[in-house]
Coordinates of C-alpha atoms and ligand atoms in Angstrom, one line a residue:
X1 CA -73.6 33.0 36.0
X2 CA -70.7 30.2 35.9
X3 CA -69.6 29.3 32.3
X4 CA -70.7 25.6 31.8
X5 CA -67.3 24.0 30.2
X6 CA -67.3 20.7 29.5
X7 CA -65.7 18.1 30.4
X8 CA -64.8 16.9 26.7
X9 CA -62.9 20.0 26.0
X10 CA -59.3 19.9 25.5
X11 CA -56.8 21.1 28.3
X12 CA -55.8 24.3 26.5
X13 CA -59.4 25.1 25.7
X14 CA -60.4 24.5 29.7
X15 CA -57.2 26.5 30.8
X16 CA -58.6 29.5 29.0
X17 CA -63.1 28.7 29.7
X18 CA -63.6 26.7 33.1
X19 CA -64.8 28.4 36.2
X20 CA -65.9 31.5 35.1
X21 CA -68.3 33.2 36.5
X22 CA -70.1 36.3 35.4
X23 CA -71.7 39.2 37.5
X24 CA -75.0 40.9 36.2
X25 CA -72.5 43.1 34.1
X26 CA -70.9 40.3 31.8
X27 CA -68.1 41.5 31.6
X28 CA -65.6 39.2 29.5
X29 CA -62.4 38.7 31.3
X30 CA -63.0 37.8 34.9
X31 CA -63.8 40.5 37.7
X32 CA -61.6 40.5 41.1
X33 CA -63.8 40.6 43.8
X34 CA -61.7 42.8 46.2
X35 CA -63.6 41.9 49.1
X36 CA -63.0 40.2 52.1
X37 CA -66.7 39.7 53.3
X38 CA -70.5 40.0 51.8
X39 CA -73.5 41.5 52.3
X40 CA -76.7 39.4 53.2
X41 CA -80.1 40.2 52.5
X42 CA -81.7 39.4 56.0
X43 CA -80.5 38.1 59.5
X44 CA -82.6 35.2 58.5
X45 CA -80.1 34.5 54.9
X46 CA -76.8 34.9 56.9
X47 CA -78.1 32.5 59.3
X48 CA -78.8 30.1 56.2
X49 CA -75.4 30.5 54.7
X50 CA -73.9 29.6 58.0
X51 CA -75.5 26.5 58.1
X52 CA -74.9 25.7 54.9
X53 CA -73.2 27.7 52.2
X54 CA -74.0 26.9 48.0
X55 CA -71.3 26.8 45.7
X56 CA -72.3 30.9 44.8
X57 CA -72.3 32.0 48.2
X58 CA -70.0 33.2 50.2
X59 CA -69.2 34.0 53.8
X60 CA -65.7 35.3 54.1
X61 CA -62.8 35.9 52.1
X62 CA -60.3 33.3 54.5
X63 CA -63.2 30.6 53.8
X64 CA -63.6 31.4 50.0
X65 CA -64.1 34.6 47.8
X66 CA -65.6 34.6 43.9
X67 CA -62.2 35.2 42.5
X68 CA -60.5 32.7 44.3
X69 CA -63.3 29.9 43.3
X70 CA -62.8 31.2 39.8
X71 CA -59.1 30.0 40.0
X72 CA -59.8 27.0 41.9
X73 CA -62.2 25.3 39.1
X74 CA -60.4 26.2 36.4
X75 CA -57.2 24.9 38.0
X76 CA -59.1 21.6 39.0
X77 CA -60.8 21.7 35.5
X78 CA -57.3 21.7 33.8
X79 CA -55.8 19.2 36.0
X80 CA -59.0 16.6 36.1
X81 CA -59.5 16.7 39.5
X82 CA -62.9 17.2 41.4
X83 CA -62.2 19.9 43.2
X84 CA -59.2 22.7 44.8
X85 CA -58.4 24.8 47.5
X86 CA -55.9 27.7 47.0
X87 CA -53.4 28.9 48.9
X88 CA -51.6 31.9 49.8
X89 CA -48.2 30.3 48.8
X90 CA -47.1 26.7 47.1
X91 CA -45.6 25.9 51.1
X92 CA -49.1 26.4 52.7
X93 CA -50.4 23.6 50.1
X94 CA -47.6 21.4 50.9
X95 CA -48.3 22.1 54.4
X96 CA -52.3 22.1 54.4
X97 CA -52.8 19.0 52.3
X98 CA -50.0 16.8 54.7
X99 CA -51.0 18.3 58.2
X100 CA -55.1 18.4 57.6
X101 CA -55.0 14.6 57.0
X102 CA -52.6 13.6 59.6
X103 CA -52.2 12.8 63.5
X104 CA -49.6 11.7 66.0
X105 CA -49.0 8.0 65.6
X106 CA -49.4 8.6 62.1
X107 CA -46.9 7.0 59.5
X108 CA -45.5 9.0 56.1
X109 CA -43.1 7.7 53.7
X110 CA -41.4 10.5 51.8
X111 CA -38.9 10.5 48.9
X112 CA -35.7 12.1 49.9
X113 CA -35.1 14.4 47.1
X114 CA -36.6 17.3 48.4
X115 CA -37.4 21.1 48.0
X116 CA -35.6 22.4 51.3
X117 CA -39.2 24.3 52.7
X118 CA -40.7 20.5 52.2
X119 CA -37.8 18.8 53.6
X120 CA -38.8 20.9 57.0
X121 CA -42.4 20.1 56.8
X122 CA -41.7 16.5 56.8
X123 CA -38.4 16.2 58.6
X124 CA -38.8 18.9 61.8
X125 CA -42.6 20.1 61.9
X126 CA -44.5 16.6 61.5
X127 CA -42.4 14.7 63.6
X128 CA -42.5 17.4 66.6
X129 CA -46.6 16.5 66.2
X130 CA -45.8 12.6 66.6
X131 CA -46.1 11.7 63.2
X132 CA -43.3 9.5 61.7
X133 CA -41.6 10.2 58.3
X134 CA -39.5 7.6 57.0
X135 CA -37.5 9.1 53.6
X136 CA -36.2 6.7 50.8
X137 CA -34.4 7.2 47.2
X138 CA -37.9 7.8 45.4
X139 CA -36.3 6.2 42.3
X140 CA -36.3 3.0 44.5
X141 CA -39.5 0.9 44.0
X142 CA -38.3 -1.5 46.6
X143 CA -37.6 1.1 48.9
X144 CA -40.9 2.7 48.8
X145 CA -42.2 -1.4 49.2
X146 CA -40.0 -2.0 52.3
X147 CA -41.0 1.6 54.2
X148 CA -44.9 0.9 53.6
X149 CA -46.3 -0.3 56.8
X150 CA -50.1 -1.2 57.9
X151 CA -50.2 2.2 59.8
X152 CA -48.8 4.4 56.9
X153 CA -51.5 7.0 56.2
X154 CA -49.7 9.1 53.3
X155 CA -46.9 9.2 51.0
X156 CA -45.5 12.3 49.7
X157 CA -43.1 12.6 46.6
X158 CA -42.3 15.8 44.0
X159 CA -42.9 13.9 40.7
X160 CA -39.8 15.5 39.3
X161 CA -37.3 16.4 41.9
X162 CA -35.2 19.7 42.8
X163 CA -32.5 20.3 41.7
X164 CA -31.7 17.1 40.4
X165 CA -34.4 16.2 38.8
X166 CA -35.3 12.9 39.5
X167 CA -38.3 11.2 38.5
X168 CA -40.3 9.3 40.5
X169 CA -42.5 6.8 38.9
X170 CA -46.3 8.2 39.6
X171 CA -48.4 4.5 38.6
X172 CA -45.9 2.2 40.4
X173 CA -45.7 4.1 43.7
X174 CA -49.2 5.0 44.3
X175 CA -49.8 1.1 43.3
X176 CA -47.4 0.5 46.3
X177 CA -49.0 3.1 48.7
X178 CA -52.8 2.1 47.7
X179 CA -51.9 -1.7 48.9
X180 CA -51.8 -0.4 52.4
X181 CA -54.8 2.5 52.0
X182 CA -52.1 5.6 52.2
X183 CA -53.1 8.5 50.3
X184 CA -50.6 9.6 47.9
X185 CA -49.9 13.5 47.7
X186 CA -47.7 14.8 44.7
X187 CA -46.1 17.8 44.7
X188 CA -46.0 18.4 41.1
X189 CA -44.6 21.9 40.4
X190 CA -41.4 20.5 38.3
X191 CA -44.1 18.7 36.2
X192 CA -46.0 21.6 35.7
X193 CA -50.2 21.5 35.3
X194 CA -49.5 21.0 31.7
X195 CA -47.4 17.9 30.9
X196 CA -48.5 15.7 33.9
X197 CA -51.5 13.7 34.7
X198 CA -50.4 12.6 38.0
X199 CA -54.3 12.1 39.5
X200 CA -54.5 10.1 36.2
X201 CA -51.5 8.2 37.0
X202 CA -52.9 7.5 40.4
X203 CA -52.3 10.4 42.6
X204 CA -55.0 11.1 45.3
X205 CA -54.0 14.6 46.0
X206 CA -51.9 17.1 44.0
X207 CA -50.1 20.3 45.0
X208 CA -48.5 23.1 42.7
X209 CA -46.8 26.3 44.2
X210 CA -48.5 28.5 41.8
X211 CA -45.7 31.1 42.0
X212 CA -43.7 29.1 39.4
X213 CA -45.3 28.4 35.8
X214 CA -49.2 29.2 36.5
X215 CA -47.6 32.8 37.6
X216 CA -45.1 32.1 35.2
X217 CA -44.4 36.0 35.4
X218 CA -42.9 36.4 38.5
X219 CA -45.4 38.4 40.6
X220 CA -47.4 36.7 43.1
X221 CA -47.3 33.6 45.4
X222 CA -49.9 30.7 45.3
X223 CA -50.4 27.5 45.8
X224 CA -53.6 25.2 45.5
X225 CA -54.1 21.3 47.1
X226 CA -56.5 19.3 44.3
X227 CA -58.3 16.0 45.2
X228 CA -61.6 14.6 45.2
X229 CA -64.6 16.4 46.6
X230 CA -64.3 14.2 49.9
X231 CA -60.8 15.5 50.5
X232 CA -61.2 19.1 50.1
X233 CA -64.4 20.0 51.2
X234 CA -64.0 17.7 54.4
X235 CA -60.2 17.4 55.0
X236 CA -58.2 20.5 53.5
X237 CA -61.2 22.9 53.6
X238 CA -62.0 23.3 57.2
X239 CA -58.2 22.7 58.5
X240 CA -57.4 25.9 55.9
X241 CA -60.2 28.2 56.2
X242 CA -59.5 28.1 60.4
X243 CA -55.7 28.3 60.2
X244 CA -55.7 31.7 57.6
X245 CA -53.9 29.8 54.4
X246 CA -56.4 31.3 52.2
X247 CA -55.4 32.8 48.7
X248 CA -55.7 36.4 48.5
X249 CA -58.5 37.6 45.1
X250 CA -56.1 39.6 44.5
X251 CA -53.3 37.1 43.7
X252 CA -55.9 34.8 42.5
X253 CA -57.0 36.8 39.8
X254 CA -53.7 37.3 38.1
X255 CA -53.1 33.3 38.8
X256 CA -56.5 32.9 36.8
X257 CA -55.5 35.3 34.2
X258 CA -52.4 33.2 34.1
X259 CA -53.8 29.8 33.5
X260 CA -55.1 31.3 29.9
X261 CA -51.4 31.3 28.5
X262 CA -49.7 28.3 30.7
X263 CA -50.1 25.9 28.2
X264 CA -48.7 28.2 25.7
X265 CA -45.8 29.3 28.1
X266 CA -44.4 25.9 29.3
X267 CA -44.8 24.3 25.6
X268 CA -42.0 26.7 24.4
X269 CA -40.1 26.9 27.8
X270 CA -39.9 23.4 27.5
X271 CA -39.1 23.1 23.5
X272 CA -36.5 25.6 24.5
X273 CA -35.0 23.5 27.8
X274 CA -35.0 20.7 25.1
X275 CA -32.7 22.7 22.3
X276 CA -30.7 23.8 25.4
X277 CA -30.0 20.6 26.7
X278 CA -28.8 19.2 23.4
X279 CA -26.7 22.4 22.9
X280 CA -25.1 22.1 25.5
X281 CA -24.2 18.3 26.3
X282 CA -21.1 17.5 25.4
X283 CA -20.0 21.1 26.1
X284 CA -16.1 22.2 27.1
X285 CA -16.3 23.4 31.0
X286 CA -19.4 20.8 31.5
X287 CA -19.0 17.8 33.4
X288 CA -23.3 16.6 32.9
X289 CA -26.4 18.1 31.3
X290 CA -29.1 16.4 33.4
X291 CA -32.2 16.9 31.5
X292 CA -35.2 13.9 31.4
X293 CA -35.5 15.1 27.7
X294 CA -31.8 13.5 27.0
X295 CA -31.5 10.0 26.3
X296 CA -28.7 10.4 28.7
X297 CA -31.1 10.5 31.6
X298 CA -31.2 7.5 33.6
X299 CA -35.5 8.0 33.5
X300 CA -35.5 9.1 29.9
X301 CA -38.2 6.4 29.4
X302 CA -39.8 7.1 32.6
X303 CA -40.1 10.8 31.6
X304 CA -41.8 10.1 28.0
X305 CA -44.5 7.7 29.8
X306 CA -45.0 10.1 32.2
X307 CA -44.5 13.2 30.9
X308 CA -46.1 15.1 27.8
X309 CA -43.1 16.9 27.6
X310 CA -39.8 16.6 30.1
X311 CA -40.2 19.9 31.9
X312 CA -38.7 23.5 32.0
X313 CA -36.1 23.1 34.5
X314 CA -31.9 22.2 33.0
X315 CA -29.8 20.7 35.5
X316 CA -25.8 21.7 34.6
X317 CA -22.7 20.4 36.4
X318 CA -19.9 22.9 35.6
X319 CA -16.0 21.4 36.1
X320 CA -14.1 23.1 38.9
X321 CA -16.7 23.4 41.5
X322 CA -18.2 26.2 43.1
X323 CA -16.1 28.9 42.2
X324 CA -16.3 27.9 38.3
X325 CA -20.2 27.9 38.4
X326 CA -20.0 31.1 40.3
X327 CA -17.3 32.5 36.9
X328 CA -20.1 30.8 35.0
X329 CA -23.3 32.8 36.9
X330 CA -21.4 35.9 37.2
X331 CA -20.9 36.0 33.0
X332 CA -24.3 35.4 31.9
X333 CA -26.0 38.9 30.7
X334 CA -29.8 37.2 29.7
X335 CA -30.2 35.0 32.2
X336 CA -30.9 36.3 35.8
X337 CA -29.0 34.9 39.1
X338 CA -32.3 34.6 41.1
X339 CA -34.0 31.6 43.1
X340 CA -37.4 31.4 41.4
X341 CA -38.2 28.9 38.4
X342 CA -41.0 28.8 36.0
X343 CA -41.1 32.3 35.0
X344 CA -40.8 33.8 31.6
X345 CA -37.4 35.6 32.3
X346 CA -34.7 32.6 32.4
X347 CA -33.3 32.1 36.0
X348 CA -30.2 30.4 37.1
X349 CA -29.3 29.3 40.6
X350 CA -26.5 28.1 42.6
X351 CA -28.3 24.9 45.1
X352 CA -25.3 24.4 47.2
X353 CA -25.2 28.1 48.5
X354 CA -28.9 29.3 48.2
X355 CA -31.8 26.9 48.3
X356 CA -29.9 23.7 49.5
X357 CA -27.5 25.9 51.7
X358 CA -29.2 24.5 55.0
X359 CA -28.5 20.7 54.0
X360 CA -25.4 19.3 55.1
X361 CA -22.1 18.1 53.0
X362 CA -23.4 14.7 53.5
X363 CA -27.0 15.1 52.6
X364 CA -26.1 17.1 49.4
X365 CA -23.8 14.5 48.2
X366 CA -26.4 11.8 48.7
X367 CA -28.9 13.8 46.9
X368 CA -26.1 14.7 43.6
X369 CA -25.9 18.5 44.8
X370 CA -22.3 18.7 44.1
X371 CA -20.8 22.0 44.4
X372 CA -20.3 22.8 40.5
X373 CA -24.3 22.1 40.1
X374 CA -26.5 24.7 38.1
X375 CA -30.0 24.9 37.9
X376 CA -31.3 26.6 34.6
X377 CA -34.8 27.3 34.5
X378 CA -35.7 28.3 30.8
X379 CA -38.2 31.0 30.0
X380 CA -39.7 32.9 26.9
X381 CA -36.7 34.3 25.3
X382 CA -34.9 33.3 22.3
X383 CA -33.5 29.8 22.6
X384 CA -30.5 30.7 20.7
X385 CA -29.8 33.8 22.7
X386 CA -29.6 31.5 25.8
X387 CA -27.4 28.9 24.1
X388 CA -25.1 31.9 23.0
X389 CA -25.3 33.5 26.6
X390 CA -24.6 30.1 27.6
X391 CA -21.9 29.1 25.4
X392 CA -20.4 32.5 26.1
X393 CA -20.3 32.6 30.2
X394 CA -18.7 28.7 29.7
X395 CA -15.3 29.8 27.5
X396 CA -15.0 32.7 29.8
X397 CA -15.3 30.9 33.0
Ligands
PLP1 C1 -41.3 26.5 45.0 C2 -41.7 25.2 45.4 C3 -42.5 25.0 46.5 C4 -43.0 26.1 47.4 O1 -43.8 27.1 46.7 P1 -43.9 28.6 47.3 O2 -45.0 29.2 46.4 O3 -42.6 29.3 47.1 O4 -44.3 28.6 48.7 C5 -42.9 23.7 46.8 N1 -42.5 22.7 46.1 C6 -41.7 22.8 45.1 C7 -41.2 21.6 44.3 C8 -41.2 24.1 44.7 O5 -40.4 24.2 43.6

């Protein structure tokens, strides 16, 4: 029995409603289906479901399990897409929705500011398949005009970037990409599922690594590709289910669970990023606050057009380099020195020697990844325990 949301419903009430489904027991919160395959009734209704399988049926748990589909319509529900496929992690997402679509000869223009795992899919695992990547300053609308050619099949941009976190104008460059027929995937993970509304603003396809805020706890990885019914069921959907990126129930289920509080979690994660932020600009031992909620951001206006709210994620240039944001990291007490984002326990990491590490001097530099760079990701605690912990690791570094 699938609950029958509607579409009028508000985000917050469809993050919580959409996709359930209920067994015979009707049972309230939603039942993992530990189970990679399914019993038919007869030879004759396997043979059925093989030709052709209903949105309750299922085969195997690589091609789709109850769980999983629970997760996938209430993530496409929240996001107003027509339909998702999830992923074991927010790379295979990346990596199903770009290589399912493409094929040698293919053209993809791709901003520059990158997640480093994206970065590789684009710069070293496309290309060896004969596709082309050309990479511009996604702030640039004349860039992204310039690298559109007839033969350009896709585009690829994260709508807020890391660590940097650069904005890259959602309506003006899908206008650009749709004028030569390239479909436009965003990874949206900095925007979170809450504050964007990236397929709105003209998006085909949208991507999340669900390990950051739909977790938002720091226990599983996932990742799900949305798009149109076309997209999924005939693009991403057989290239996944054959090459074993599947979601496991097991991690979809607490992702589902998840999805209840997300709006919740990133509303104060992001009211707190946005006390932080003013806290701390202007701050002895800090050279820039980058933050799209400050004024100070070059895409301030950008980010309030685009954006409900500007995000979770601080971006903090400490003076005197890398060993001052290591005095700075190595004082805190709250905030954990860890490489995840999104969660409820506030993170802080160090680009230039962990995430970024395999870029070079050069590419950093053009990217603003300067060696005294610190990237805050905010969680659930007090805000004015972080600003103190803050405050405090600054006067003694
Ligand atoms: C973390 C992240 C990914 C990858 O997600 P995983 O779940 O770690 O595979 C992709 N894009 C962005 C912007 C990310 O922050």
């Amino acid at each position: 029995m699938k609950d029958n949301a509607r579409k009028s419903w508000s985000k917050r009430t469809r993050a919580v409603h959409s996709g359930t489904r209920r067994s015979q027991y009707g049972e309230l919160s939603e039942a993992m289906f530990l189970t990679q395959g399914f019993v038919y009734d007869s030879a004759e209704a396997a043979e059925a479901r093989f030709i052709e399988a209903g949105p309750d049926e299922f085969i195997y748990a690589r091609y789709g399990n109850p769980t999983v589909a629970m997760f996938e319509d209430r993530i496409a529900a929240l996001e107003g897409a027509e339909a998702a496929f999830a992923t074991a992690s927010g790379m295979a997402a990346v990596n199903g929705a770009l290589v399912s679509m493409l094929r040698a000869g293919d053209h993809v223009v791709s901003s520059r500011a990158l997640f480093g795992s994206c970065l590789y899919i684009l710069e070293d695992v496309l290309t060896r398949y004969g596709v082309e990547v050309t990479f511009v300053d996604g702030t640039d609308l004349d860039a992204w005009r310039a690298a559109m050619r007839p033969d350009t099949k896709a585009v690829f941009f994260e709508s807020l970037s890391n660590p940097t976190l650069e904005m890259i104008d959602i309506e003006a460059v899908s206008a650009i990409a749709h004028e030569v027929g390239a479909t436009v995937i965003c990874d949206n993970v900095f925007s979170t599922p809450v504050f964007g509304d990236a397929i709105g603003q003209g998006a085909d396809v949208v991507v999340y690594s669900a390990t950051k805020h739909i977790d938002g706890q720091g226990r599983c990885l996932g990742g799900v590709i949305l798009g149109t019914e076309q997209f999924i069921r005939k693009t991403v959907e057989p290239y996944l289910k054959h090459t074993g990126g599947a979601m496991s129930p097991f991690n979809a289920w607490v992702m589902l669970k998840s999805l209840e509080t997300v709006d919740l979690r990133c509303r104060a994660q992001a009211a707190s990023a946005q006390a932080i932020a003013e806290a701390l600009e202007g701050a002895a031992g800090l050279t820039r606050v980058i933050y799209p909620g400050l004024a100070s951001h070059p895409q301030h206006d950008l980010a309030r057009r685009q954006l409900e709210e500007p995000g979770t994620v601080i971006a903090l240039e400490v003076a005197g380099g890398q060993a001052a944001a290591f005095r700075v990291l190595n004082a805190l007490e709250i905030i954990k020195i860890s490489n995840n984002l999104g969660d409820a326990k506030s993170i802080v990491t160090h680009p230039t020697t962990t995430t970024h590490q395999r870029l070079t001097d050069e590419q950093r530099a053009e990217l603003g990844i300067t060696p005294g760079l610190i990237r805050l990701s905010v969680g659930l605690e007090d805000p004015a325990d972080l600003i103190a912990d803050l405050k405090g690791a600054l006067a003694l570094a």
